[in-house]
Coordinates of C-alpha atoms in Angstrom, one line a residue:
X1 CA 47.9 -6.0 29.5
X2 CA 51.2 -5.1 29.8
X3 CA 52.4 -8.5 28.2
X4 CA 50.2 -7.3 25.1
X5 CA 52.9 -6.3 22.5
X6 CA 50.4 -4.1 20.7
X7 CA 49.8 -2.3 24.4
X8 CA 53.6 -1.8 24.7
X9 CA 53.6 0.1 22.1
X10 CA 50.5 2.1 21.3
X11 CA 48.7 1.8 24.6
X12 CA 47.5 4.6 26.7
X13 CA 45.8 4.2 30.3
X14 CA 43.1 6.7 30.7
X15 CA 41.4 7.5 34.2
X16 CA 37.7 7.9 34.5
X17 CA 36.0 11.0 33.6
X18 CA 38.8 12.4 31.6
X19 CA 38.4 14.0 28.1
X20 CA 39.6 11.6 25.5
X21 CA 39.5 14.3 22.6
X22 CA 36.8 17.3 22.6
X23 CA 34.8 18.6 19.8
X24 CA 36.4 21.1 17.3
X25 CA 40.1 19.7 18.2
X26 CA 42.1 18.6 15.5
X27 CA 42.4 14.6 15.4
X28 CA 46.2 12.7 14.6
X29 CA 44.9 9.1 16.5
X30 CA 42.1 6.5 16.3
X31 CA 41.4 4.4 18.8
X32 CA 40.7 1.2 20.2
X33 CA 39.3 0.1 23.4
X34 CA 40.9 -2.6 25.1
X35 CA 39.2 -2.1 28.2
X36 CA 36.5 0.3 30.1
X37 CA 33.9 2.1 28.2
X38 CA 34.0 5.9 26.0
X39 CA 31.3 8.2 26.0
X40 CA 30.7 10.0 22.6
X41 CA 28.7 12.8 23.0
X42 CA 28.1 16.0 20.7
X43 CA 26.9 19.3 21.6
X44 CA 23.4 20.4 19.9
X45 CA 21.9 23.3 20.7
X46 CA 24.1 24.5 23.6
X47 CA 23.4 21.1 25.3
X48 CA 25.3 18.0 25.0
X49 CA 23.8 15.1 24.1
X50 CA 24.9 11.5 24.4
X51 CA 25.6 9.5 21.0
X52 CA 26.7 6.3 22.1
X53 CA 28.8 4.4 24.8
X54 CA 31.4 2.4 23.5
X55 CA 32.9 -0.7 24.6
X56 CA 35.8 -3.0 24.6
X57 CA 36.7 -4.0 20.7
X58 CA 35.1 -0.8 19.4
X59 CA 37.0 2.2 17.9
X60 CA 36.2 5.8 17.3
X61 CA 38.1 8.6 16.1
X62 CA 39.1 6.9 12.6
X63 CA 38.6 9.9 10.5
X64 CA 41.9 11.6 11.3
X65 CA 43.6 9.0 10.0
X66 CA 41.8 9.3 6.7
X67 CA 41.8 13.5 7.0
X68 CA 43.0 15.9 9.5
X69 CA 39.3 17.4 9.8
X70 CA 38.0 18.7 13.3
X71 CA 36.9 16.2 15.6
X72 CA 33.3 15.9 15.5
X73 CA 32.2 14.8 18.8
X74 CA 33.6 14.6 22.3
X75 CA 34.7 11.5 23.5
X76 CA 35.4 10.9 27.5
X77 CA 36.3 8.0 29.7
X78 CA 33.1 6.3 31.4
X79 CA 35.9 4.1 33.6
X80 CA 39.7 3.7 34.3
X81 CA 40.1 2.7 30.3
X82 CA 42.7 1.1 28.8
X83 CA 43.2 2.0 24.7
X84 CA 45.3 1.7 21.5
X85 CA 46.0 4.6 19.8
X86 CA 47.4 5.0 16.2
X87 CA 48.3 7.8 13.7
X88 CA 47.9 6.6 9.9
X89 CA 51.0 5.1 10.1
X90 CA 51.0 2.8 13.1
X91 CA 47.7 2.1 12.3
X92 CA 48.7 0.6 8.6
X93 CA 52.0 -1.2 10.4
X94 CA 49.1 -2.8 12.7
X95 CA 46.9 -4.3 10.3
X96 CA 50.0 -5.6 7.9
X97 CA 50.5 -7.7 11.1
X98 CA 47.1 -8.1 12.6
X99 CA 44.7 -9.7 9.8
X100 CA 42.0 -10.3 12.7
X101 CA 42.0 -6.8 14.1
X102 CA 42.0 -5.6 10.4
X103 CA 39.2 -7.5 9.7
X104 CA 37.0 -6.7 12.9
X105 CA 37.9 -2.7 12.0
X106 CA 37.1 -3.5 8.4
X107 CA 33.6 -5.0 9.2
X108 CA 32.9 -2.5 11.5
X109 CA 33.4 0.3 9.2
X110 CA 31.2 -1.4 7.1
X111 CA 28.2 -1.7 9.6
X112 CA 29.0 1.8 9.6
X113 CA 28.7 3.0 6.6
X114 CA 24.9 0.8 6.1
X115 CA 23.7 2.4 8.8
X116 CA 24.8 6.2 7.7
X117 CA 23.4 5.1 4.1
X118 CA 20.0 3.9 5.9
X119 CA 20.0 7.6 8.2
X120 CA 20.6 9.0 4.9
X121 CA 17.9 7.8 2.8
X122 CA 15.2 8.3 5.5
X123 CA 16.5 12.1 5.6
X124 CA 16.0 11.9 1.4
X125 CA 12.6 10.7 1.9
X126 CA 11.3 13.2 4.5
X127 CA 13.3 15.9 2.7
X128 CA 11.2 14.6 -0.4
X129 CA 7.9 14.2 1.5
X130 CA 8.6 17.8 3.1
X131 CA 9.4 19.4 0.0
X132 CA 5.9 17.9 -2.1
X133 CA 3.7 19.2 0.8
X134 CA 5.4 22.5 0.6
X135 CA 4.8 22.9 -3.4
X136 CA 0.9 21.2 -2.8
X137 CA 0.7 24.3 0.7
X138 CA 1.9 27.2 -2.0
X139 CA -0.5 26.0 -4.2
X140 CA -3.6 26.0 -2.1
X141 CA -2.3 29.5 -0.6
X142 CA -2.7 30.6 -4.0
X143 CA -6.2 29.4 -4.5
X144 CA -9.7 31.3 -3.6
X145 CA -10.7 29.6 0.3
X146 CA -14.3 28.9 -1.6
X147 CA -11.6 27.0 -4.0
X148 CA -9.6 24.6 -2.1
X149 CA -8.6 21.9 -5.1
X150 CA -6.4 21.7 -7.8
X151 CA -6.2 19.4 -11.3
X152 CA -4.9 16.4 -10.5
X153 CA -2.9 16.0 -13.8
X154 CA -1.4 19.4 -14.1
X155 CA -0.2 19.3 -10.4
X156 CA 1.4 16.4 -11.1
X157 CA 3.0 17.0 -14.4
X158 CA 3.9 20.8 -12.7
X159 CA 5.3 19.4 -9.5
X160 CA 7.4 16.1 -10.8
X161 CA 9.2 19.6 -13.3
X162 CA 9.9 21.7 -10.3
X163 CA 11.0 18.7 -8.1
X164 CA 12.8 16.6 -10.4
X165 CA 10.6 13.9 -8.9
X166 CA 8.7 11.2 -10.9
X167 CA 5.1 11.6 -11.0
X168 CA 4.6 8.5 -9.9
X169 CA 6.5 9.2 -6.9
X170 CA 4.6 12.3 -6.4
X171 CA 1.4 10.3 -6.6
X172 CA 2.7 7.7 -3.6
X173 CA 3.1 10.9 -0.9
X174 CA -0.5 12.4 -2.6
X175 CA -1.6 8.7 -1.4
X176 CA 0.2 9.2 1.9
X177 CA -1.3 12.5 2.7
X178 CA -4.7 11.3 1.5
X179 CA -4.5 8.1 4.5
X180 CA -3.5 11.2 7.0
X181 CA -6.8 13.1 6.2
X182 CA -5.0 16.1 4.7
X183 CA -6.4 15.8 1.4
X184 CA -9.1 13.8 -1.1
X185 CA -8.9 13.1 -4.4
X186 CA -11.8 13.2 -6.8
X187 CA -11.5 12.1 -10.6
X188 CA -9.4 14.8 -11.5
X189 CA -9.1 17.0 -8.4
X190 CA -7.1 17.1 -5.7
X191 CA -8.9 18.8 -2.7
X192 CA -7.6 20.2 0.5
X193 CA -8.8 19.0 3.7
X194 CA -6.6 19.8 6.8
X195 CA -4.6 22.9 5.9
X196 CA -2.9 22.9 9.2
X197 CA -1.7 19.4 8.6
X198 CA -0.7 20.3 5.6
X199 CA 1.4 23.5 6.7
X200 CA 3.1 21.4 9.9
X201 CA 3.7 18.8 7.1
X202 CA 6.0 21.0 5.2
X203 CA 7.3 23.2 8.0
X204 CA 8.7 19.7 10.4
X205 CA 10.6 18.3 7.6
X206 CA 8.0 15.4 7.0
X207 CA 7.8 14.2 10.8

C-alpha cells in the first residue's frame, strides 16, 4: 500500500474498533476504503443500531464535502483498516486524475440516490394510505354505531379536496382496505367492518 501514490498522500491506517467519525460531529473528509471493513451505525431510540458494514471500494462520509452539515451516523473500524481521506479539494484534484475512481464514486452515488428515491416513495405511499384511513376513521367516529357507512360518492369527492389526492387514487386504498376486511362497499355505500383495523391502520403509518 505504501507504493500506492494516492495512499501516500491521503491515506490514513485505522486500528480495529476505533471511532472513524461519531454522530453530531462536524464532517471536513469522505472516505474511501482501501482495505478492512467500517461499521455505520446510528443511534435510534437511545439504542444504536447497525446500518450497514462497508467494504473495500465503498465510501461514506461524502456529504461534508458537499456541506459542512453534522455527521449523521457513526462510523467505526470492524478491522485494522486502511482508507483515503479527502476534503473537497483533494477529493476534486483526485478525480481530475483518476477517471476510474471518479466513475465507481459517480455510479455509486447513483445507486444511492435510486434507492433513497425507492425508501422515499414507499414512505409517500404509506403516509398516503395512513392519511385516507385516518379521514375514512374520523368519519365513521362521527357516525351513529347503528350507522356505520357513508356515500360512496361524497366521500370520495370530500376526501380527494381535503387530501389533494385523486379520487381514483382514493378509490385503489378503498379497494385495498376492502381485500383486508376493514370495509365493504355496496352500490353507493361505503360500510365499516373492522373498526380496530381501521384505527391501527391510521395510527401505524400504513404498516
Amino acid at each position: 500500500m505504501a507504493q500506492n501514490p494516492l495512499f501516500e498522500k491521503y491515506g490514513q491506517t485505522i486500528d480495529a474498533g476505533k471511532v472513524i467519525f461519531n454522530e453530531g460531529d462536524v464532517g471536513e473528509h469522505m472516505y474511501i476504503i482501501q482495505t478492512g471493513k467500517v461499521r455505520i451505525s446510528k443511534m435510534i431510540d437511545g439504542r444504536e443500531h447497525e446500518l450497514a458494514v462497508l467494504d473495500k471500494g465503498d465510501f461514506f462520509g461524502e456529504m461534508a464535502i458537499v456541506s459542512r452539515i453534522a455527521r449523521t451516523a457513526t462510523a467505526t473500524a470492524v478491522n485494522a483498516t486502511q482508507l483515503l481521506a479527502f476534503d473537497r479539494q483533494g477529493f476534486m484534484g483526485m478525480i481530475e486524475k483518476n477517471a476510474k475512481i471518479a466513475l465507481n464514486v459517480i455510479d455509486k452515488l447513483c445507486r444511492r440516490l435510486q434507492n433513497a428515491n425507492s425508501q422515499i416513495q414507499m414512505m409517500f405511499q404509506r403516509n398516503q394510505r395512513s392519511l385516507i384511513a385516518l379521514s375514512l376513521y374520523s368519519k365513521f367516529v362521527d357516525r351513529p354505531e347503528d350507522e356505520q357507512h357513508l356515500p360512496l360518492d361524497k366521500t370520495l369527492e370530500q376526501m380527494s379536496l381535503n387530501l389533494e389526492t385523486p379520487a381514483k387514487l382514493i378509490s385503489t386504498y378503498l379497494d385495498d382496505f376492502m381485500s383486508a376486511g376493514i370495509v365493504s362497499i355496496k352500490g353507493n355505500a361505503i360500510w365499516l367492518e373492522d373498526k380496530q383495523k381501521l384505527n391501527l391502520l391510521a395510527e401505524m403509518g400504513g404498516k
